[in-house]
């Protein structure tokens, strides 16, 4: 497992990714993030709903009422065209960042004398 600060900038990307595959709701999104991360990233509910609010405000997702569960309607989210463009941009940003980080990440520890 790793700290939430590592993922902070990429929560939106994870959510947008899942919504490119189809509309979904909070619990299903959080469950899928945890499943795909192999249990290494159980996203917190407050983090998830904060991201939903931010993405909605930016026009990247749109909420709608779905079927009722336990007496109240479930809120589903769908990705907008702007959201798809933002997701593509975030993926490009990730590839560029990964290239840079890979230049510094080493498989083995050195004795400290290597450059």
mmCIF file of C-alpha atoms in Angstrom:
data_model
loop_
_atom_site.group_PDB
_atom_site.id
_atom_site.type_symbol
_atom_site.label_atom_id
_atom_site.label_comp_id
_atom_site.label_asym_id
_atom_site.label_seq_id
_atom_site.Cartn_x
_atom_site.Cartn_y
_atom_site.Cartn_z
ATOM 1 C CA UNK A 1 0.000 0.000 0.000
ATOM 2 C CA UNK A 2 1.103 3.579 -0.553
ATOM 3 C CA UNK A 3 0.172 6.959 0.835
ATOM 4 C CA UNK A 4 -2.838 8.834 -0.460
ATOM 5 C CA UNK A 5 -0.580 11.782 -1.323
ATOM 6 C CA UNK A 6 0.894 9.682 -4.137
ATOM 7 C CA UNK A 7 -2.553 9.197 -5.669
ATOM 8 C CA UNK A 8 -4.044 12.618 -4.943
ATOM 9 C CA UNK A 9 -3.454 13.997 -8.421
ATOM 10 C CA UNK A 10 -4.704 10.868 -10.132
ATOM 11 C CA UNK A 11 -8.004 10.139 -8.390
ATOM 12 C CA UNK A 12 -9.818 12.066 -11.095
ATOM 13 C CA UNK A 13 -8.083 10.022 -13.781
ATOM 14 C CA UNK A 14 -9.120 6.736 -12.146
ATOM 15 C CA UNK A 15 -12.741 7.838 -11.890
ATOM 16 C CA UNK A 16 -12.850 9.185 -15.431
ATOM 17 C CA UNK A 17 -11.300 5.959 -16.700
ATOM 18 C CA UNK A 18 -14.045 3.880 -15.128
ATOM 19 C CA UNK A 19 -16.751 6.187 -16.441
ATOM 20 C CA UNK A 20 -15.382 5.853 -19.995
ATOM 21 C CA UNK A 21 -16.376 2.195 -19.630
ATOM 22 C CA UNK A 22 -19.938 3.030 -18.565
ATOM 23 C CA UNK A 23 -22.032 5.006 -16.114
ATOM 24 C CA UNK A 24 -21.617 4.064 -12.483
ATOM 25 C CA UNK A 25 -22.279 5.105 -8.890
ATOM 26 C CA UNK A 26 -20.068 5.778 -5.872
ATOM 27 C CA UNK A 27 -19.874 2.369 -4.234
ATOM 28 C CA UNK A 28 -19.289 0.576 -7.537
ATOM 29 C CA UNK A 29 -16.536 3.035 -8.513
ATOM 30 C CA UNK A 30 -14.743 2.688 -5.173
ATOM 31 C CA UNK A 31 -15.046 -1.099 -5.283
ATOM 32 C CA UNK A 32 -13.634 -1.227 -8.830
ATOM 33 C CA UNK A 33 -10.712 1.062 -7.944
ATOM 34 C CA UNK A 34 -9.829 -1.176 -5.019
ATOM 35 C CA UNK A 35 -10.225 -4.331 -7.152
ATOM 36 C CA UNK A 36 -8.086 -3.065 -10.038
ATOM 37 C CA UNK A 37 -5.410 -1.822 -7.665
ATOM 38 C CA UNK A 38 -5.150 -5.305 -6.192
ATOM 39 C CA UNK A 39 -6.323 -3.927 -2.864
ATOM 40 C CA UNK A 40 -3.417 -1.473 -2.728
ATOM 41 C CA UNK A 41 -5.648 1.571 -3.071
ATOM 42 C CA UNK A 42 -8.898 1.462 -1.138
ATOM 43 C CA UNK A 43 -10.113 4.978 -1.961
ATOM 44 C CA UNK A 44 -11.760 6.727 0.969
ATOM 45 C CA UNK A 45 -15.415 7.689 0.639
ATOM 46 C CA UNK A 46 -14.666 11.358 1.385
ATOM 47 C CA UNK A 47 -11.942 11.375 -1.269
ATOM 48 C CA UNK A 48 -14.261 9.775 -3.814
ATOM 49 C CA UNK A 49 -17.194 12.130 -3.284
ATOM 50 C CA UNK A 50 -14.907 15.149 -3.182
ATOM 51 C CA UNK A 51 -13.572 14.071 -6.584
ATOM 52 C CA UNK A 52 -17.115 13.557 -7.919
ATOM 53 C CA UNK A 53 -17.993 17.113 -6.842
ATOM 54 C CA UNK A 54 -14.846 18.557 -8.413
ATOM 55 C CA UNK A 55 -15.367 16.643 -11.668
ATOM 56 C CA UNK A 56 -19.005 17.718 -11.837
ATOM 57 C CA UNK A 57 -18.076 21.374 -11.222
ATOM 58 C CA UNK A 58 -15.506 21.185 -14.037
ATOM 59 C CA UNK A 59 -18.151 19.768 -16.377
ATOM 60 C CA UNK A 60 -16.347 16.430 -16.760
ATOM 61 C CA UNK A 61 -19.136 14.284 -15.333
ATOM 62 C CA UNK A 62 -22.885 14.664 -14.921
ATOM 63 C CA UNK A 63 -24.977 13.049 -12.190
ATOM 64 C CA UNK A 64 -28.438 11.565 -12.624
ATOM 65 C CA UNK A 65 -30.832 9.619 -10.444
ATOM 66 C CA UNK A 66 -30.952 5.887 -11.020
ATOM 67 C CA UNK A 67 -32.820 3.064 -9.373
ATOM 68 C CA UNK A 68 -33.865 3.185 -5.741
ATOM 69 C CA UNK A 69 -31.867 1.301 -3.147
ATOM 70 C CA UNK A 70 -33.002 1.066 0.442
ATOM 71 C CA UNK A 71 -35.701 3.656 -0.170
ATOM 72 C CA UNK A 72 -33.672 6.381 -1.861
ATOM 73 C CA UNK A 73 -32.553 6.925 -5.450
ATOM 74 C CA UNK A 74 -28.966 6.068 -6.271
ATOM 75 C CA UNK A 75 -26.911 8.796 -7.957
ATOM 76 C CA UNK A 76 -25.149 7.641 -11.108
ATOM 77 C CA UNK A 77 -22.457 9.520 -12.956
ATOM 78 C CA UNK A 78 -21.785 9.716 -16.671
ATOM 79 C CA UNK A 79 -18.722 11.167 -18.367
ATOM 80 C CA UNK A 80 -19.148 14.160 -20.667
ATOM 81 C CA UNK A 81 -17.256 14.919 -23.867
ATOM 82 C CA UNK A 82 -15.136 17.411 -21.899
ATOM 83 C CA UNK A 83 -14.480 14.636 -19.380
ATOM 84 C CA UNK A 84 -13.264 12.323 -22.133
ATOM 85 C CA UNK A 85 -10.871 15.008 -23.352
ATOM 86 C CA UNK A 86 -9.662 15.641 -19.797
ATOM 87 C CA UNK A 87 -9.113 11.905 -19.314
ATOM 88 C CA UNK A 88 -7.045 11.691 -22.510
ATOM 89 C CA UNK A 89 -4.961 14.685 -21.404
ATOM 90 C CA UNK A 90 -4.426 13.177 -17.934
ATOM 91 C CA UNK A 91 -3.268 9.907 -19.525
ATOM 92 C CA UNK A 92 -0.733 11.812 -21.630
ATOM 93 C CA UNK A 93 0.433 13.673 -18.545
ATOM 94 C CA UNK A 94 0.856 10.360 -16.698
ATOM 95 C CA UNK A 95 2.952 8.847 -19.503
ATOM 96 C CA UNK A 96 5.260 11.882 -19.497
ATOM 97 C CA UNK A 97 5.548 11.846 -15.694
ATOM 98 C CA UNK A 98 6.213 8.109 -15.654
ATOM 99 C CA UNK A 99 9.046 8.566 -18.157
ATOM 100 C CA UNK A 100 10.692 11.107 -15.871
ATOM 101 C CA UNK A 101 10.174 9.075 -12.672
ATOM 102 C CA UNK A 102 11.498 5.926 -14.366
ATOM 103 C CA UNK A 103 14.774 7.757 -14.901
ATOM 104 C CA UNK A 104 15.177 8.042 -11.137
ATOM 105 C CA UNK A 105 13.559 4.844 -9.863
ATOM 106 C CA UNK A 106 16.084 2.062 -9.497
ATOM 107 C CA UNK A 107 15.480 -1.629 -9.169
ATOM 108 C CA UNK A 108 18.298 -2.160 -6.694
ATOM 109 C CA UNK A 109 19.759 -0.064 -3.931
ATOM 110 C CA UNK A 110 23.291 1.105 -4.578
ATOM 111 C CA UNK A 111 26.057 1.605 -2.053
ATOM 112 C CA UNK A 112 25.665 5.375 -2.367
ATOM 113 C CA UNK A 113 28.849 5.835 -4.399
ATOM 114 C CA UNK A 114 27.194 5.556 -7.794
ATOM 115 C CA UNK A 115 26.136 8.756 -9.584
#
